Amino acid sequence: MMERMENGFVGTGGSPVLGTCRRAARTTVALLLLLPAIAAAQPPVKNKDRLEQSVDKALAFLSAMQERDGSWQVWNAPSPAVTSLAVMAFLSAGHVPDEGPYGAAITKGIRWVLAQQQPSGVISGDGGTEMYNHGISTLMLAEVMGMTDAKLAKELKPKLEKAVSIILIAQNIQPNTSRGGWRYNLQNFDSDLSVTGWQFLALRAAKNVGCDVSADRIDLAVGYILRSREASSGGFCYTPGGRVTMSCTGTGVLALELAGKERRLSRESLQAGSYILKHPPSWGDEHFSYAVYYCSQATFQLGNNYWNFYRPLMHKVLFDNQQQNGSWVGGDGVGPAYNTAMAVLALTVEYRFLPIYQRHEETP
């Protein structure tokens, strides 16, 4: 298990062999008199800060919510997408498969998602929103490959490559405003930025672990993302020409920042980052969990004042609204497992355990 070291312990001890009982007694008394001073000199055990406490409580809740088969549910049905988000929540806090207190739960979740992959390569249990399930699950598998041992990575690689091929097949290549994006289903004739964001992250993560993703496909996706931008405000819309939303604005910034070094800190990213800062997170916002997940990553990638301004506001709203059992119960309508996994992923971006969280360090 990968953990951040919090405390160091220095062992002391040993005494000379004494020649007489009297000398031994004097030495023992002296050592006993010194014990309070020695104890006082030891550094106090550092209490976990609010961020760590919040994440720990949330992970305990997610662990308790996991089904026996390894899945997490939405609307009383197992969900590949939410299961993948829950797995990534544990990974983002430094937990890895088969190690530590959550190792077995993580492995069960991964294997359940793998078992949902159809012979075609699609990972989905829902024909209505199959590309949401597929994109998020593909992203998770790529992140696991970047954090696990060679044995599991070797097992995952062919599954991941098959999943990546499905994303490429589903990309819209029609000569219209939707060109380069993705929609809910494998067969589509239009696109939206929400679904496109997940596919884009999955492709970037897969490319980072050696999967074949051509530059022209990334460029096609970037073209669609830029067409979804509103020039006047700098925010991003669900579809080109639509209404600006916070979740789509965070998606747009993150995608551009991960698109390659030539896109980093572009005028479009910085303007959209300013839009995010003008609309700080507030509990009850539209698609709050989705927005805070993407805006956290977006501002972290932009760094400097963007992250320094957004971070405390994001922390406050999440800390203030976390339930006693460690969960978040919001208005997204997807359920506490989803809300809690998304909140953890927003909070742990600065831990930088997930490969996709690395700031400006991915291969261009």
Short mmCIF file of C-alpha atoms in Angstrom, two decimals:
data_model
loop_
_atom_site.label_atom_id
_atom_site.label_comp_id
_atom_site.label_asym_id
_atom_site.label_seq_id
_atom_site.Cartn_x
_atom_site.Cartn_y
_atom_site.Cartn_z
CA MET A 1 0.00 0.00 0.00
CA MET A 2 1.28 3.46 -0.86
CA GLU A 3 0.91 5.80 2.11
CA ARG A 4 2.26 9.22 2.89
CA MET A 5 4.60 9.03 5.90
CA GLU A 6 3.30 11.09 8.78
CA ASN A 7 5.59 10.27 11.71
CA GLY A 8 9.08 8.97 12.24
CA PHE A 9 9.99 6.81 15.24
CA VAL A 10 13.49 6.66 16.67
CA GLY A 11 14.36 3.65 18.77
CA THR A 12 16.70 4.21 21.75
CA GLY A 13 17.91 1.84 24.36
CA GLY A 14 20.72 -0.31 25.68
CA SER A 15 22.73 -0.05 28.88
CA PRO A 16 26.24 -1.18 29.87
CA VAL A 17 26.72 -4.44 31.73
CA LEU A 18 27.09 -3.47 35.39
CA GLY A 19 29.58 -5.12 37.61
CA THR A 20 27.75 -4.92 40.91
CA CYS A 21 24.19 -4.96 42.18
CA ARG A 22 24.68 -1.55 43.80
CA ARG A 23 25.77 0.08 40.56
CA ALA A 24 22.87 -1.59 38.78
CA ALA A 25 20.40 -0.21 41.29
CA ARG A 26 21.78 3.33 41.00
CA THR A 27 21.61 3.16 37.21
CA THR A 28 18.03 1.84 37.29
CA VAL A 29 16.92 4.68 39.57
CA ALA A 30 18.62 7.22 37.33
CA LEU A 31 16.92 5.83 34.22
CA LEU A 32 13.55 5.86 35.94
CA LEU A 33 14.03 9.49 36.90
CA LEU A 34 14.86 10.29 33.28
CA LEU A 35 11.78 8.59 31.79
CA PRO A 36 9.43 11.60 32.08
CA ALA A 37 12.00 13.79 30.38
CA ILE A 38 12.56 11.23 27.61
CA ALA A 39 8.81 10.90 27.07
CA ALA A 40 8.42 14.64 26.97
CA ALA A 41 11.17 14.90 24.39
CA GLN A 42 9.39 12.58 21.93
CA PRO A 43 7.54 14.45 19.18
CA PRO A 44 3.78 14.26 19.67
CA VAL A 45 1.81 12.06 17.30
CA LYS A 46 0.45 14.34 14.59
CA ASN A 47 -3.30 14.37 14.42
CA LYS A 48 -4.72 13.84 10.98
CA ASP A 49 -5.80 17.09 9.39
CA ARG A 50 -9.34 17.79 8.27
CA LEU A 51 -8.67 16.63 4.74
CA GLU A 52 -7.33 13.26 5.82
CA GLN A 53 -10.13 12.77 8.33
CA SER A 54 -12.73 13.52 5.69
CA VAL A 55 -11.19 11.16 3.14
CA ASP A 56 -10.78 8.37 5.72
CA LYS A 57 -14.43 8.60 6.76
CA ALA A 58 -15.57 8.62 3.15
CA LEU A 59 -13.53 5.54 2.24
CA ALA A 60 -14.88 3.67 5.26
CA PHE A 61 -18.39 4.49 4.03
CA LEU A 62 -17.61 3.32 0.50
CA SER A 63 -16.14 0.09 1.83
CA ALA A 64 -19.33 -0.57 3.79
CA MET A 65 -21.44 0.13 0.70
CA GLN A 66 -19.67 -2.39 -1.52
CA GLU A 67 -21.77 -5.40 -2.52
CA ARG A 68 -20.54 -8.94 -1.95
CA ASP A 69 -19.86 -9.39 -5.65
CA GLY A 70 -17.50 -6.39 -5.59
CA SER A 71 -19.81 -3.84 -7.22
CA TRP A 72 -21.31 -0.57 -6.05
CA GLN A 73 -24.91 0.17 -6.88
CA VAL A 74 -27.04 2.94 -8.36
CA TRP A 75 -30.81 2.73 -7.96
CA ASN A 76 -30.45 -0.78 -6.48
CA ALA A 77 -28.59 -2.03 -9.54
CA PRO A 78 -24.86 -2.67 -9.90
CA SER A 79 -23.11 0.01 -11.93
CA PRO A 80 -19.79 -0.33 -13.82
CA ALA A 81 -19.37 3.46 -13.78
CA VAL A 82 -19.94 3.95 -10.05
CA THR A 83 -17.92 0.85 -9.21
CA SER A 84 -15.05 2.28 -11.26
CA LEU A 85 -15.36 5.67 -9.55
CA ALA A 86 -15.31 3.99 -6.14
CA VAL A 87 -12.20 1.99 -7.08
CA MET A 88 -10.50 5.19 -8.26
CA ALA A 89 -11.46 6.92 -5.01
CA PHE A 90 -9.46 4.32 -3.07
CA LEU A 91 -6.57 4.53 -5.54
CA SER A 92 -6.55 8.32 -5.33
CA ALA A 93 -5.93 8.11 -1.57
CA GLY A 94 -2.95 5.81 -2.06
CA HIS A 95 -4.58 2.41 -1.59
CA VAL A 96 -3.74 -0.28 -4.13
CA PRO A 97 -5.06 -3.75 -5.03
CA ASP A 98 -4.33 -6.62 -2.64
CA GLU A 99 -2.54 -4.49 -0.06
CA GLY A 100 -3.63 -2.81 3.13
CA PRO A 101 -7.09 -2.49 4.67
CA TYR A 102 -8.87 -1.87 1.36
CA GLY A 103 -6.74 -4.00 -0.96
CA ALA A 104 -9.23 -6.85 -1.20
CA ALA A 105 -12.17 -4.47 -1.81
CA ILE A 106 -10.28 -2.72 -4.61
CA THR A 107 -9.40 -6.00 -6.30
CA LYS A 108 -12.99 -7.24 -6.08
CA GLY A 109 -14.21 -4.02 -7.64
CA ILE A 110 -11.72 -4.24 -10.50
CA ARG A 111 -12.56 -7.87 -11.21
CA TRP A 112 -16.29 -7.16 -11.14
CA VAL A 113 -15.84 -4.43 -13.76
CA LEU A 114 -13.70 -6.72 -15.91
CA ALA A 115 -16.43 -9.36 -15.74
CA GLN A 116 -18.88 -6.85 -17.25
CA GLN A 117 -16.84 -6.49 -20.43
CA GLN A 118 -18.74 -7.97 -23.33
CA PRO A 119 -17.04 -9.98 -26.09
CA SER A 120 -17.21 -6.85 -28.26
CA GLY A 121 -15.12 -4.97 -25.70
CA VAL A 122 -17.91 -2.75 -24.36
CA ILE A 123 -18.05 -2.40 -20.58
CA SER A 124 -21.61 -1.53 -19.68
CA GLY A 125 -24.66 -2.87 -17.98
CA ASP A 126 -26.96 -0.20 -19.37
CA GLY A 127 -27.74 0.14 -23.06
CA GLY A 128 -29.13 3.65 -22.57
CA THR A 129 -25.91 5.23 -21.30
CA GLU A 130 -23.35 2.64 -22.31
CA MET A 131 -20.60 5.13 -23.17
CA TYR A 132 -20.73 6.70 -19.70
CA ASN A 133 -20.16 3.28 -18.16
CA HIS A 134 -17.60 2.35 -20.75
CA GLY A 135 -15.55 5.55 -20.62
CA ILE A 136 -15.36 5.71 -16.83
CA SER A 137 -14.53 1.99 -16.58
CA THR A 138 -11.82 2.30 -19.23
CA LEU A 139 -10.31 5.24 -17.36
CA MET A 140 -10.25 3.18 -14.16
CA LEU A 141 -8.53 0.22 -15.82
CA ALA A 142 -5.86 2.49 -17.27
CA GLU A 143 -5.26 4.11 -13.88
CA VAL A 144 -4.99 0.69 -12.22
CA MET A 145 -2.38 -0.31 -14.80
CA GLY A 146 -0.36 2.74 -13.86
CA MET A 147 -0.41 1.89 -10.14
CA THR A 148 -0.23 -1.88 -9.86
CA ASP A 149 2.30 -4.68 -10.16
CA ALA A 150 3.39 -6.25 -13.43
CA LYS A 151 1.30 -9.39 -12.98
CA LEU A 152 -2.04 -7.61 -12.75
CA ALA A 153 -1.00 -5.07 -15.37
CA LYS A 154 -0.24 -7.88 -17.82
CA GLU A 155 -3.70 -9.31 -17.22
CA LEU A 156 -5.39 -5.93 -17.67
CA LYS A 157 -3.56 -4.81 -20.81
CA PRO A 158 -5.55 -6.81 -23.44
CA LYS A 159 -8.83 -5.89 -21.73
CA LEU A 160 -7.86 -2.23 -21.74
CA GLU A 161 -6.77 -2.30 -25.37
CA LYS A 162 -10.11 -3.79 -26.35
CA ALA A 163 -11.92 -1.10 -24.38
CA VAL A 164 -9.86 1.63 -26.05
CA SER A 165 -10.76 0.28 -29.49
CA ILE A 166 -14.44 0.68 -28.61
CA ILE A 167 -13.91 4.35 -27.69
CA LEU A 168 -12.21 4.97 -31.02
CA ILE A 169 -15.00 3.21 -32.90
CA ALA A 170 -17.60 5.31 -31.07
CA GLN A 171 -15.93 8.67 -31.77
CA ASN A 172 -18.05 10.80 -34.07
CA ILE A 173 -16.22 11.39 -37.34
CA GLN A 174 -19.17 12.86 -39.23
CA PRO A 175 -18.48 16.22 -40.94
CA ASN A 176 -20.67 18.30 -38.62
CA THR A 177 -20.38 20.34 -35.41
CA SER A 178 -20.38 17.12 -33.37
CA ARG A 179 -17.28 15.80 -35.13
CA GLY A 180 -14.66 14.49 -32.71
CA GLY A 181 -16.95 13.92 -29.73
CA TRP A 182 -18.96 11.10 -28.20
CA ARG A 183 -22.55 10.54 -27.12
CA TYR A 184 -24.45 8.10 -24.91
CA ASN A 185 -24.33 5.10 -27.23
CA LEU A 186 -21.77 3.31 -29.35
CA GLN A 187 -23.63 4.27 -32.52
CA ASN A 188 -24.21 8.01 -32.55
CA PHE A 189 -24.55 10.96 -34.88
CA ASP A 190 -24.04 13.76 -32.38
CA SER A 191 -21.93 14.48 -29.29
CA ASP A 192 -21.94 16.17 -25.91
CA LEU A 193 -19.09 17.44 -23.75
CA SER A 194 -20.06 15.38 -20.70
CA VAL A 195 -19.68 11.99 -22.37
CA THR A 196 -16.76 13.30 -24.43
CA GLY A 197 -14.87 14.29 -21.29
CA TRP A 198 -14.85 10.74 -19.92
CA GLN A 199 -13.75 9.23 -23.23
CA PHE A 200 -11.01 11.82 -23.57
CA LEU A 201 -9.67 11.13 -20.06
CA ALA A 202 -9.78 7.39 -20.76
CA LEU A 203 -7.81 7.80 -23.99
CA ARG A 204 -5.20 10.01 -22.33
CA ALA A 205 -4.81 7.59 -19.42
CA ALA A 206 -4.59 4.61 -21.79
CA LYS A 207 -2.03 6.36 -23.97
CA ASN A 208 0.06 7.06 -20.87
CA VAL A 209 0.32 3.32 -20.15
CA GLY A 210 1.26 2.38 -23.70
CA CYS A 211 -2.01 1.88 -25.56
CA ASP A 212 -2.08 2.95 -29.20
CA VAL A 213 -4.04 6.19 -29.49
CA SER A 214 -3.17 8.25 -32.54
CA ALA A 215 -2.59 11.99 -32.28
CA ASP A 216 -5.22 12.72 -34.92
CA ARG A 217 -7.95 11.22 -32.73
CA ILE A 218 -6.87 13.41 -29.82
CA ASP A 219 -6.88 16.41 -32.15
CA LEU A 220 -10.39 15.56 -33.36
CA ALA A 221 -11.61 15.48 -29.77
CA VAL A 222 -9.88 18.78 -28.94
CA GLY A 223 -11.61 20.33 -31.94
CA TYR A 224 -15.01 19.34 -30.58
CA ILE A 225 -14.12 20.55 -27.09
CA LEU A 226 -13.12 23.97 -28.43
CA ARG A 227 -16.34 24.21 -30.43
CA SER A 228 -18.21 23.67 -27.17
CA ARG A 229 -16.69 26.84 -25.72
CA GLU A 230 -18.61 30.09 -25.36
CA ALA A 231 -16.25 32.83 -26.48
CA SER A 232 -17.76 35.71 -24.50
CA SER A 233 -17.61 34.11 -21.02
CA GLY A 234 -14.89 31.55 -21.67
CA GLY A 235 -17.06 28.81 -20.17
CA PHE A 236 -17.90 25.52 -21.85
CA CYS A 237 -21.31 24.21 -22.87
CA TYR A 238 -22.90 20.77 -22.90
CA THR A 239 -23.16 21.03 -26.69
CA PRO A 240 -21.84 23.70 -29.08
CA GLY A 241 -24.01 26.80 -28.88
CA GLY A 242 -25.71 25.61 -25.70
CA ARG A 243 -25.74 26.91 -22.15
CA VAL A 244 -22.53 27.25 -20.14
CA THR A 245 -22.34 24.94 -17.10
CA MET A 246 -19.76 24.60 -14.35
CA SER A 247 -19.35 20.87 -14.90
CA CYS A 248 -18.69 21.32 -18.61
CA THR A 249 -16.33 24.23 -17.96
CA GLY A 250 -14.25 22.08 -15.63
CA THR A 251 -14.34 19.29 -18.21
CA GLY A 252 -13.17 21.60 -20.97
CA VAL A 253 -10.23 22.98 -18.98
CA LEU A 254 -9.07 19.57 -17.81
CA ALA A 255 -9.24 18.10 -21.31
CA LEU A 256 -7.23 20.97 -22.80
CA GLU A 257 -4.61 20.74 -20.05
CA LEU A 258 -4.18 17.01 -20.70
CA ALA A 259 -4.22 17.31 -24.48
CA GLY A 260 -0.48 17.85 -24.80
CA LYS A 261 2.15 20.40 -23.88
CA GLU A 262 1.22 22.74 -26.72
CA ARG A 263 -2.26 23.17 -25.18
CA ARG A 264 -1.19 23.77 -21.59
CA LEU A 265 -2.10 27.09 -20.03
CA SER A 266 -3.65 28.22 -23.29
CA ARG A 267 -5.74 31.37 -23.52
CA GLU A 268 -8.89 29.22 -23.63
CA SER A 269 -7.90 27.29 -20.48
CA LEU A 270 -6.99 30.39 -18.51
CA GLN A 271 -10.16 32.22 -19.47
CA ALA A 272 -12.26 29.21 -18.48
CA GLY A 273 -10.27 28.94 -15.24
CA SER A 274 -11.20 32.53 -14.46
CA TYR A 275 -14.85 31.66 -15.12
CA ILE A 276 -14.59 28.87 -12.54
CA LEU A 277 -13.15 31.23 -9.95
CA LYS A 278 -16.00 33.70 -10.58
CA HIS A 279 -18.48 30.92 -9.78
CA PRO A 280 -17.11 29.13 -6.70
CA PRO A 281 -18.71 25.83 -5.63
CA SER A 282 -21.91 26.03 -3.63
CA TRP A 283 -23.86 23.13 -2.17
CA GLY A 284 -26.97 22.57 -4.23
CA ASP A 285 -25.38 23.71 -7.50
CA GLU A 286 -26.54 21.94 -10.63
CA HIS A 287 -24.76 18.58 -10.89
CA PHE A 288 -22.67 19.55 -7.86
CA SER A 289 -20.68 16.31 -7.53
CA TYR A 290 -19.83 16.27 -11.21
CA ALA A 291 -18.85 19.93 -11.23
CA VAL A 292 -16.66 19.82 -8.13
CA TYR A 293 -14.88 16.71 -9.44
CA TYR A 294 -13.94 18.36 -12.74
CA CYS A 295 -13.32 21.88 -11.41
CA SER A 296 -11.01 20.55 -8.71
CA GLN A 297 -8.87 18.80 -11.30
CA ALA A 298 -9.06 21.73 -13.71
CA THR A 299 -7.84 24.32 -11.21
CA PHE A 300 -5.18 21.92 -9.91
CA GLN A 301 -3.83 21.54 -13.43
CA LEU A 302 -3.81 25.31 -13.91
CA GLY A 303 -2.02 25.63 -10.57
CA ASN A 304 -0.86 28.83 -8.87
CA ASN A 305 -3.65 31.23 -7.96
CA TYR A 306 -6.33 29.13 -9.66
CA TRP A 307 -5.76 26.18 -7.31
CA ASN A 308 -4.88 28.34 -4.30
CA PHE A 309 -8.21 30.18 -4.64
CA TYR A 310 -10.40 27.18 -5.45
CA ARG A 311 -8.96 24.67 -2.96
CA PRO A 312 -10.16 26.23 0.34
CA LEU A 313 -13.60 26.99 -1.10
CA MET A 314 -13.95 23.42 -2.33
CA HIS A 315 -12.76 22.05 1.01
CA LYS A 316 -15.20 24.14 2.99
CA VAL A 317 -18.27 23.17 1.00
CA LEU A 318 -17.36 19.48 1.08
CA PHE A 319 -16.38 19.40 4.75
CA ASP A 320 -19.52 21.30 5.77
CA ASN A 321 -21.82 18.91 3.93
CA GLN A 322 -20.27 15.53 4.70
CA GLN A 323 -22.59 13.30 6.69
CA GLN A 324 -21.62 11.73 10.01
CA ASN A 325 -21.29 8.34 8.30
CA GLY A 326 -18.72 9.76 5.88
CA SER A 327 -21.00 10.09 2.85
CA TRP A 328 -22.27 12.98 0.80
CA VAL A 329 -25.95 13.00 -0.07
CA GLY A 330 -26.62 15.52 -2.82
CA GLY A 331 -29.14 16.38 -5.46
CA ASP A 332 -27.45 14.67 -8.38
CA GLY A 333 -29.95 11.84 -8.18
CA VAL A 334 -27.33 9.13 -8.59
CA GLY A 335 -26.95 8.15 -4.95
CA PRO A 336 -24.50 8.39 -2.04
CA ALA A 337 -21.90 5.97 -3.46
CA TYR A 338 -21.52 8.16 -6.55
CA ASN A 339 -21.55 11.44 -4.61
CA THR A 340 -19.03 10.14 -2.10
CA ALA A 341 -16.64 8.72 -4.69
CA MET A 342 -16.72 11.99 -6.65
CA ALA A 343 -16.09 14.03 -3.50
CA VAL A 344 -13.09 11.88 -2.58
CA LEU A 345 -11.69 12.23 -6.10
CA ALA A 346 -12.05 16.02 -5.83
CA LEU A 347 -10.38 16.15 -2.42
CA THR A 348 -7.47 13.86 -3.23
CA VAL A 349 -6.34 15.48 -6.48
CA GLU A 350 -3.43 17.08 -4.61
CA TYR A 351 -2.22 13.69 -3.35
CA ARG A 352 -1.24 12.96 -6.96
CA PHE A 353 -1.45 9.20 -6.59
CA LEU A 354 -3.64 8.68 -9.66
CA PRO A 355 -1.49 8.98 -12.80
CA ILE A 356 -4.11 11.22 -14.46
CA TYR A 357 -3.67 13.65 -11.53
CA GLN A 358 -0.03 14.30 -12.35
CA ARG A 359 0.35 17.97 -13.09
CA HIS A 360 1.84 18.57 -16.54
CA GLU A 361 3.81 15.37 -16.40
CA GLU A 362 2.02 13.14 -18.88
CA THR A 363 3.66 12.16 -22.16
CA PRO A 364 2.68 14.66 -24.89
#
